[in-house]
PDB file of C-alpha atoms (C1' of nucleotides) in Angstrom:
ATOM      1  CA  MET M   8     107.458  70.088  76.952  1.00  0.00           C
ATOM      2  CA  ARG M   9     105.021  71.596  79.527  1.00  0.00           C
ATOM      3  CA  ILE M  10     105.786  74.576  81.750  1.00  0.00           C
ATOM      4  CA  GLY M  11     106.977  72.454  84.685  1.00  0.00           C
ATOM      5  CA  ALA M  12     109.674  70.762  82.604  1.00  0.00           C
ATOM      6  CA  LEU M  13     110.928  74.007  81.230  1.00  0.00           C
ATOM      7  CA  ALA M  14     111.050  75.491  84.588  1.00  0.00           C
ATOM      8  CA  ARG M  15     113.221  72.761  85.853  1.00  0.00           C
ATOM      9  CA  ALA M  16     115.401  72.736  82.890  1.00  0.00           C
ATOM     10  CA  THR M  17     116.086  76.501  82.966  1.00  0.00           C
ATOM     11  CA  GLY M  18     115.827  77.184  86.649  1.00  0.00           C
ATOM     12  CA  VAL M  19     113.260  79.938  85.873  1.00  0.00           C
ATOM     13  CA  SER M  20     109.980  79.742  87.852  1.00  0.00           C
ATOM     14  CA  GLN M  21     106.747  78.906  86.093  1.00  0.00           C
ATOM     15  CA  ARG M  22     105.457  82.296  87.184  1.00  0.00           C
ATOM     16  CA  LEU M  23     108.203  83.965  85.314  1.00  0.00           C
ATOM     17  CA  LEU M  24     107.844  81.863  82.281  1.00  0.00           C
ATOM     18  CA  ARG M  25     104.086  82.867  82.028  1.00  0.00           C
ATOM     19  CA  TYR M  26     105.244  86.501  82.574  1.00  0.00           C
ATOM     20  CA  TYR M  27     107.639  86.191  79.664  1.00  0.00           C
ATOM     21  CA  GLU M  28     104.901  84.975  77.458  1.00  0.00           C
ATOM     22  CA  GLU M  29     102.670  87.860  78.530  1.00  0.00           C
ATOM     23  CA  GLN M  30     105.553  90.200  77.449  1.00  0.00           C
ATOM     24  CA  GLY M  31     105.793  88.526  74.103  1.00  0.00           C
ATOM     25  CA  LEU M  32     109.183  86.883  74.815  1.00  0.00           C
ATOM     26  CA  LEU M  33     107.900  83.387  74.391  1.00  0.00           C
ATOM     27  CA  ARG M  34     105.077  82.066  72.292  1.00  0.00           C
ATOM     28  CA  PRO M  35     104.340  78.459  73.537  1.00  0.00           C
ATOM     29  CA  THR M  36     101.429  76.679  71.730  1.00  0.00           C
ATOM     30  CA  ARG M  37      98.410  75.379  73.611  1.00  0.00           C
ATOM     31  CA  GLN M  38      97.430  71.829  74.193  1.00  0.00           C
ATOM     32  CA  PRO M  39      93.623  71.085  73.879  1.00  0.00           C
ATOM     33  CA  ASN M  40      93.496  71.090  77.602  1.00  0.00           C
ATOM     34  CA  GLY M  41      94.814  74.689  77.656  1.00  0.00           C
ATOM     35  CA  TYR M  42      98.309  73.635  78.889  1.00  0.00           C
ATOM     36  CA  ARG M  43     101.224  75.548  77.351  1.00  0.00           C
ATOM     37  CA  GLU M  44     103.548  73.403  75.121  1.00  0.00           C
ATOM     38  CA  TYR M  45     106.963  74.734  74.747  1.00  0.00           C
ATOM     39  CA  ALA M  46     109.510  73.914  71.959  1.00  0.00           C
ATOM     40  CA  GLU M  47     113.008  72.516  72.523  1.00  0.00           C
ATOM     41  CA  ALA M  48     114.340  75.762  71.267  1.00  0.00           C
ATOM     42  CA  ASP M  49     112.612  77.637  74.157  1.00  0.00           C
ATOM     43  CA  MET M  50     115.289  76.294  76.594  1.00  0.00           C
ATOM     44  CA  ALA M  51     117.966  78.283  74.747  1.00  0.00           C
ATOM     45  CA  ALA M  52     115.520  81.150  74.270  1.00  0.00           C
ATOM     46  CA  VAL M  53     115.053  81.495  78.085  1.00  0.00           C
ATOM     47  CA  ARG M  54     118.850  81.571  78.515  1.00  0.00           C
ATOM     48  CA  ARG M  55     119.065  84.443  75.921  1.00  0.00           C
ATOM     49  CA  ILE M  56     116.249  86.244  77.714  1.00  0.00           C
ATOM     50  CA  ARG M  57     117.919  85.962  81.090  1.00  0.00           C
ATOM     51  CA  THR M  58     121.299  87.336  79.594  1.00  0.00           C
ATOM     52  CA  LEU M  59     119.484  90.302  77.912  1.00  0.00           C
ATOM     53  CA  ILE M  60     117.583  91.081  81.041  1.00  0.00           C
ATOM     54  CA  GLN M  61     120.863  91.127  82.951  1.00  0.00           C
ATOM     55  CA  ALA M  62     122.160  93.557  80.354  1.00  0.00           C
ATOM     56  CA  GLY M  63     119.377  95.881  81.478  1.00  0.00           C
ATOM     57  CA  LEU M  64     117.215  95.597  78.330  1.00  0.00           C
ATOM     58  CA  PRO M  65     113.552  96.191  78.774  1.00  0.00           C
ATOM     59  CA  THR M  66     111.358  93.179  77.870  1.00  0.00           C
ATOM     60  CA  ALA M  67     109.768  95.306  75.060  1.00  0.00           C
ATOM     61  CA  VAL M  68     113.260  95.487  73.357  1.00  0.00           C
ATOM     62  CA  ILE M  69     114.167  91.916  74.129  1.00  0.00           C
ATOM     63  CA  ALA M  70     110.974  90.823  72.320  1.00  0.00           C
ATOM     64  CA  HIS M  71     112.272  92.411  69.140  1.00  0.00           C
ATOM     65  CA  ILE M  72     115.854  91.364  69.152  1.00  0.00           C
ATOM     66  CA  LEU M  73     115.582  87.846  70.804  1.00  0.00           C
ATOM     67  CA  ALA M  74     115.666  86.147  67.495  1.00  0.00           C
ATOM     68  CA  CYS M  75     118.683  88.240  66.327  1.00  0.00           C
ATOM     69  CA  VAL M  76     121.024  86.852  68.892  1.00  0.00           C
ATOM     70  CA  HIS M  77     122.818  83.483  69.112  1.00  0.00           C
ATOM     71  CA  ASP M  78     124.023  81.751  72.227  1.00  0.00           C
ATOM     72  CA  ASP M  79     127.354  79.865  71.844  1.00  0.00           C
ATOM     73  CA  GLY M  80     127.038  78.500  75.323  1.00  0.00           C
ATOM     74  CA  THR M  81     129.136  81.051  76.976  1.00  0.00           C
ATOM     75  CA  HIS M  82     128.378  84.382  75.252  1.00  0.00           C
ATOM     76  CA  LEU M  83     125.532  85.984  73.363  1.00  0.00           C
ATOM     77  CA  ILE M  84     126.441  86.927  69.849  1.00  0.00           C
ATOM     78  CA  PRO M  85     124.508  89.556  68.019  1.00  0.00           C
ATOM     79  CA  SER M  86     123.808  88.574  64.471  1.00  0.00           C
ATOM     80  CA  THR M  87     121.564  88.497  61.420  1.00  0.00           C
ATOM     81  CA  CYS M  88     118.922  91.222  61.706  1.00  0.00           C
ATOM     82  CA  PRO M  89     120.253  94.666  60.417  1.00  0.00           C
ATOM     83  CA  GLY M  90     120.369  97.372  63.099  1.00  0.00           C
ATOM     84  CA  VAL M  91     120.510  95.133  66.052  1.00  0.00           C
ATOM     85  CA  THR M  92     124.155  95.885  66.886  1.00  0.00           C
ATOM     86  CA  ASN M  93     123.406  99.610  66.425  1.00  0.00           C
ATOM     87  CA  HIS M  94     120.424  99.229  68.830  1.00  0.00           C
ATOM     88  CA  LEU M  95     122.629  97.543  71.465  1.00  0.00           C
ATOM     89  CA  ARG M  96     125.199 100.325  71.145  1.00  0.00           C
ATOM     90  CA  ARG M  97     122.530 102.832  71.912  1.00  0.00           C
ATOM     91  CA  GLU M  98     121.669 100.775  74.990  1.00  0.00           C
ATOM     92  CA  GLN M  99     125.184 100.730  75.958  1.00  0.00           C
ATOM     93  CA  ALA M 100     125.390 104.544  75.791  1.00  0.00           C
ATOM     94  CA  ARG M 101     122.229 104.804  77.871  1.00  0.00           C
ATOM     95  CA  VAL M 102     123.989 102.813  80.607  1.00  0.00           C
ATOM     96  CA  VAL M 103     127.072 104.949  80.319  1.00  0.00           C
ATOM     97  CA  ASP M 104     124.946 108.043  80.806  1.00  0.00           C
ATOM     98  CA  ALA M 105     123.095 106.501  83.769  1.00  0.00           C
ATOM     99  CA  ILE M 106     126.509 105.749  85.488  1.00  0.00           C
ATOM    100  CA  THR M 107     127.639 109.287  84.944  1.00  0.00           C
ATOM    101  CA  GLN M 108     124.539 110.707  86.533  1.00  0.00           C
ATOM    102  CA  LEU M 109     124.832 108.409  89.419  1.00  0.00           C
ATOM    103  CA  ARG M 110     128.469 109.461  89.897  1.00  0.00           C
ATOM    104  CA  THR M 111     127.312 113.024  89.852  1.00  0.00           C
ATOM    105  CA  ALA M 112     124.669 112.265  92.589  1.00  0.00           C
ATOM    106  CA  GLN M 113     127.269 110.343  94.574  1.00  0.00           C
ATOM    107  CA  GLN M 114     129.695 113.284  94.473  1.00  0.00           C
ATOM    108  CA  ALA M 115     126.966 115.596  95.604  1.00  0.00           C
ATOM    109  CA  LEU M 116     126.021 113.319  98.467  1.00  0.00           C
ATOM    110  CA  ASP M 117     129.672 112.852  99.548  1.00  0.00           C
ATOM    111  CA  GLU M 118     130.222 116.590  99.814  1.00  0.00           C
ATOM    112  CA  LEU M 119     126.839 117.040 101.520  1.00  0.00           C
ATOM    113  CA  LEU M 120     127.784 114.415 104.236  1.00  0.00           C
ATOM    114  CA  GLY M 121     131.366 115.540 104.418  1.00  0.00           C
ATOM    115  CA  GLY M 122     130.216 118.873 105.641  1.00  0.00           C
ATOM    116  CA  ALA M 123     127.917 117.364 108.220  1.00  0.00           C
ATOM    117  CA  LEU M 124     130.574 115.123 109.820  1.00  0.00           C
ATOM    118  CA  GLN M 125     130.653 117.254 113.046  1.00  0.00           C
ATOM    119  CA  LEU M 126     126.877 116.871 113.440  1.00  0.00           C
ATOM    120  CA  SER M 127     126.983 112.952 113.136  1.00  0.00           C
ATOM    121  CA  ARG M 128     126.584 112.564 116.922  1.00  0.00           C
ATOM    122  CA  HIS M 129     123.415 114.770 116.893  1.00  0.00           C
ATOM    123  CA  ASP M 130     121.859 112.931 113.916  1.00  0.00           C
ATOM    124  CA  THR M 131     122.567 109.503 115.365  1.00  0.00           C
ATOM    125  CA  ALA M 132     120.721 110.465 118.665  1.00  0.00           C
ATOM    126  CA  GLU M 133     117.795 111.758 116.570  1.00  0.00           C
ATOM    127  CA  GLU M 134     117.503 108.581 114.644  1.00  0.00           C
ATOM    128  CA  THR M 135     117.749 106.460 117.688  1.00  0.00           C
ATOM    129  CA  ARG M 136     114.548 108.008 118.994  1.00  0.00           C
ATOM    130  CA  HIS M 137     112.814 107.436 115.522  1.00  0.00           C
ATOM    131  CA  PRO M 138     114.145 104.151 114.220  1.00  0.00           C
TER     132      PRO M 138
ATOM    133  C1'  DA H  26      99.890  65.310  90.138  1.00  0.00           C
ATOM    134  C1'  DT H  27     100.025  69.199  86.909  1.00  0.00           C
ATOM    135  C1'  DT H  28      98.618  73.384  85.012  1.00  0.00           C
ATOM    136  C1'  DC H  29      95.439  77.520  84.436  1.00  0.00           C
ATOM    137  C1'  DT H  30      93.800  82.412  85.470  1.00  0.00           C
ATOM    138  C1'  DA H  31      93.310  86.019  88.530  1.00  0.00           C
ATOM    139  C1'  DA H  32      94.576  88.610  92.194  1.00  0.00           C
ATOM    140  C1'  DC H  33      96.895  89.881  96.552  1.00  0.00           C
ATOM    141  C1'  DA H  34     100.997  90.478  99.358  1.00  0.00           C
TER     142       DA H  34
ATOM    143  C1'  DT C  25     107.921  87.951  91.661  1.00  0.00           C
ATOM    144  C1'  DG C  26     106.000  84.570  95.085  1.00  0.00           C
ATOM    145  C1'  DT C  27     102.061  82.784  96.650  1.00  0.00           C
ATOM    146  C1'  DT C  28      97.330  81.341  96.816  1.00  0.00           C
ATOM    147  C1'  DA C  29      92.433  80.500  95.678  1.00  0.00           C
ATOM    148  C1'  DG C  30      89.390  77.851  93.009  1.00  0.00           C
ATOM    149  C1'  DG C  31      88.782  74.933  88.831  1.00  0.00           C
ATOM    150  C1'  DA C  32      89.620  71.449  85.167  1.00  0.00           C
TER     151       DA C  32
END
DNA sequence: ATTCTAACA
DNA sequence: TGTTAGGA
């Protein structure tokens, strides 16, 4: 199928489908006229790509593990390729660390603003003059 | 009508 | 990412 059909079938824009190819996530063949020709399997592939992107994985990583994951219709199931599960665990740890850092920043900001409560009227007037 | 590349917003 | 120009 061509890009228009795949876009309608997956709900992903043509622009994005071309971008996925550029990132090495999809490898459609080319028709003699230069048009991209996608395989049936690419519909499922796009679904997996969307899921992995939602999981916060960079496209460079997705390109390597895309074939190591199976979509049962509801969930993505890591499989085959050795080390994939391990890689995903490291990604999971990265997210946990990021959350911890954000919590620390949140706490710092909470305390910072908590101590400035009495000045809120002053700041509000200031911002009104410079919106 | 559909897609392509490149490039700007 | 969306959109658009200029072609095939």
